[in-house]
Amino acid sequence: MSEKQSGANEANRVFRKTLVLCGLCAATFSFLAVAPASARDIERACIASERSPGQRTLCGCIQQAANRTLSLNEQRRAAAFFDDPHQAQVVRQSDRPSDERFWQRYKEFGRVAEVYCS
C-alpha cells in the first residue's frame, strides 16, 4: 500500500470515529436537554434525601431521566419512595395491573438514570 493510500485510509478512519463521536454527543445532549416544564419532584426528593446529601448535579440528572421516562403523576409517585422506600416494595409486589405497568416504567427510569447519571 502506498503512503498516499495509507494516509487516506487513516483519514477515513478518523472521519468515521469523529462521526460516531458526534452522533453519541448529539444523542447525549438531546437526552440532557431541558425537558418541558415539570414539577421536579424527583430532584427535590433526591436533594432532601439523607442518602444523597450535596449531590445536586446527580439529583438533577436523575430528574432529567425521570422527565424522559415517567409522566408527571408517575414522577410524584416515584418521589414519594424517597420518603418511604417501603412503598416501592408494596407497589412492586402489587397484583394491580396499574401498579405493574407503573413498576415496569419505574424500572426503565432506573435503567436510564443509571446509564446517563453514573
mmCIF file of C-alpha atoms in Angstrom:
data_model
loop_
_atom_site.group_PDB
_atom_site.id
_atom_site.type_symbol
_atom_site.label_atom_id
_atom_site.label_comp_id
_atom_site.label_asym_id
_atom_site.label_seq_id
_atom_site.Cartn_x
_atom_site.Cartn_y
_atom_site.Cartn_z
ATOM 1 C CA MET A 1 0.000 0.000 0.000
ATOM 2 C CA SER A 2 1.388 3.385 -0.898
ATOM 3 C CA GLU A 3 1.991 6.116 1.624
ATOM 4 C CA LYS A 4 -0.788 8.146 -0.017
ATOM 5 C CA GLN A 5 -3.305 5.278 0.327
ATOM 6 C CA SER A 6 -2.236 4.672 3.920
ATOM 7 C CA GLY A 7 -2.780 8.338 4.740
ATOM 8 C CA ALA A 8 -6.198 8.286 3.043
ATOM 9 C CA ASN A 9 -7.219 5.177 4.996
ATOM 10 C CA GLU A 10 -6.118 6.773 8.264
ATOM 11 C CA ALA A 11 -8.057 9.951 7.433
ATOM 12 C CA ASN A 12 -11.104 7.824 6.631
ATOM 13 C CA ARG A 13 -10.846 6.008 9.987
ATOM 14 C CA VAL A 14 -10.515 9.302 11.867
ATOM 15 C CA PHE A 15 -13.501 10.713 9.975
ATOM 16 C CA ARG A 16 -15.657 7.675 10.834
ATOM 17 C CA LYS A 17 -14.637 7.854 14.505
ATOM 18 C CA THR A 18 -15.476 11.558 14.536
ATOM 19 C CA LEU A 19 -18.909 10.858 13.048
ATOM 20 C CA VAL A 20 -19.586 8.189 15.660
ATOM 21 C CA LEU A 21 -18.463 10.504 18.474
ATOM 22 C CA CYS A 22 -20.595 13.344 17.101
ATOM 23 C CA GLY A 23 -23.573 11.007 16.965
ATOM 24 C CA LEU A 24 -23.000 9.906 20.544
ATOM 25 C CA CYS A 25 -22.599 13.507 21.686
ATOM 26 C CA ALA A 26 -25.766 14.555 19.879
ATOM 27 C CA ALA A 27 -27.704 11.691 21.459
ATOM 28 C CA THR A 28 -26.362 12.561 24.909
ATOM 29 C CA PHE A 29 -27.054 16.274 24.595
ATOM 30 C CA SER A 30 -30.552 15.664 23.263
ATOM 31 C CA PHE A 31 -31.184 13.467 26.302
ATOM 32 C CA LEU A 32 -29.786 16.051 28.693
ATOM 33 C CA ALA A 33 -31.636 18.953 27.103
ATOM 34 C CA VAL A 34 -34.132 20.567 29.401
ATOM 35 C CA ALA A 35 -37.470 18.865 29.095
ATOM 36 C CA PRO A 36 -40.748 20.750 29.079
ATOM 37 C CA ALA A 37 -41.870 22.277 32.362
ATOM 38 C CA SER A 38 -42.050 19.723 35.136
ATOM 39 C CA ALA A 39 -42.641 19.676 38.844
ATOM 40 C CA ARG A 40 -39.083 18.440 39.515
ATOM 41 C CA ASP A 41 -40.456 16.252 42.313
ATOM 42 C CA ILE A 42 -37.765 13.590 41.916
ATOM 43 C CA GLU A 43 -34.946 16.132 42.064
ATOM 44 C CA ARG A 44 -36.334 17.812 45.178
ATOM 45 C CA ALA A 45 -36.905 14.478 46.913
ATOM 46 C CA CYS A 46 -33.395 13.348 45.977
ATOM 47 C CA ILE A 47 -31.800 16.552 47.298
ATOM 48 C CA ALA A 48 -33.810 16.331 50.528
ATOM 49 C CA SER A 49 -32.899 12.670 50.983
ATOM 50 C CA GLU A 50 -30.352 11.800 53.639
ATOM 51 C CA ARG A 51 -28.972 9.219 51.190
ATOM 52 C CA SER A 52 -27.652 11.856 48.799
ATOM 53 C CA PRO A 53 -26.509 14.966 50.648
ATOM 54 C CA GLY A 54 -24.753 17.535 48.499
ATOM 55 C CA GLN A 55 -25.344 15.759 45.200
ATOM 56 C CA ARG A 56 -27.373 18.392 43.322
ATOM 57 C CA THR A 57 -25.833 17.534 39.966
ATOM 58 C CA LEU A 58 -26.635 13.844 40.345
ATOM 59 C CA CYS A 59 -30.173 14.646 41.522
ATOM 60 C CA GLY A 60 -30.644 16.945 38.523
ATOM 61 C CA CYS A 61 -29.511 14.193 36.183
ATOM 62 C CA ILE A 62 -31.888 11.723 37.824
ATOM 63 C CA GLN A 63 -34.706 14.251 37.319
ATOM 64 C CA GLN A 64 -33.808 14.507 33.627
ATOM 65 C CA ALA A 65 -34.041 10.719 33.341
ATOM 66 C CA ALA A 66 -37.451 10.890 35.022
ATOM 67 C CA ASN A 67 -38.557 13.586 32.575
ATOM 68 C CA ARG A 68 -37.736 11.219 29.716
ATOM 69 C CA THR A 69 -39.358 8.090 31.118
ATOM 70 C CA LEU A 70 -42.148 8.976 33.571
ATOM 71 C CA SER A 71 -45.258 11.141 33.402
ATOM 72 C CA LEU A 72 -45.582 13.954 35.954
ATOM 73 C CA ASN A 73 -48.006 11.852 38.007
ATOM 74 C CA GLU A 74 -45.579 8.919 37.927
ATOM 75 C CA GLN A 75 -42.755 11.244 38.975
ATOM 76 C CA ARG A 76 -44.758 12.378 42.002
ATOM 77 C CA ARG A 77 -45.476 8.778 42.885
ATOM 78 C CA ALA A 78 -41.808 7.780 42.497
ATOM 79 C CA ALA A 79 -40.622 10.806 44.502
ATOM 80 C CA ALA A 80 -42.629 9.515 47.454
ATOM 81 C CA PHE A 81 -40.319 6.466 47.518
ATOM 82 C CA PHE A 82 -37.504 8.702 48.807
ATOM 83 C CA ASP A 83 -39.511 9.374 51.985
ATOM 84 C CA ASP A 84 -40.999 5.898 52.278
ATOM 85 C CA PRO A 85 -38.909 3.257 50.485
ATOM 86 C CA HIS A 86 -41.268 0.541 51.719
ATOM 87 C CA GLN A 87 -43.924 1.918 49.346
ATOM 88 C CA ALA A 88 -41.717 0.891 46.423
ATOM 89 C CA GLN A 89 -41.811 -2.679 47.714
ATOM 90 C CA VAL A 90 -45.592 -2.515 48.143
ATOM 91 C CA VAL A 91 -46.018 -1.348 44.545
ATOM 92 C CA ARG A 92 -43.550 -3.916 43.235
ATOM 93 C CA GLN A 93 -45.437 -6.766 44.907
ATOM 94 C CA SER A 94 -48.895 -5.483 43.995
ATOM 95 C CA ASP A 95 -51.150 -7.537 41.731
ATOM 96 C CA ARG A 96 -52.949 -4.470 40.407
ATOM 97 C CA PRO A 97 -52.389 -4.049 36.661
ATOM 98 C CA SER A 98 -51.864 -0.281 37.070
ATOM 99 C CA ASP A 99 -49.136 -0.908 39.676
ATOM 100 C CA GLU A 100 -47.498 -3.483 37.403
ATOM 101 C CA ARG A 101 -47.464 -1.011 34.491
ATOM 102 C CA PHE A 102 -46.060 1.718 36.734
ATOM 103 C CA TRP A 103 -43.386 -0.630 38.080
ATOM 104 C CA GLN A 104 -42.227 -1.500 34.566
ATOM 105 C CA ARG A 105 -41.874 2.215 33.707
ATOM 106 C CA TYR A 106 -40.192 2.861 37.057
ATOM 107 C CA LYS A 107 -37.618 0.129 36.333
ATOM 108 C CA GLU A 108 -36.961 1.667 32.906
ATOM 109 C CA PHE A 109 -36.470 5.049 34.602
ATOM 110 C CA GLY A 110 -33.905 3.405 36.894
ATOM 111 C CA ARG A 111 -32.039 1.888 33.934
ATOM 112 C CA VAL A 112 -31.972 5.225 32.078
ATOM 113 C CA ALA A 113 -30.808 7.096 35.172
ATOM 114 C CA GLU A 114 -28.077 4.538 35.804
ATOM 115 C CA VAL A 115 -26.747 4.800 32.246
ATOM 116 C CA TYR A 116 -26.807 8.601 31.979
ATOM 117 C CA CYS A 117 -26.004 9.582 35.543
ATOM 118 C CA SER A 118 -23.223 7.202 36.520
#
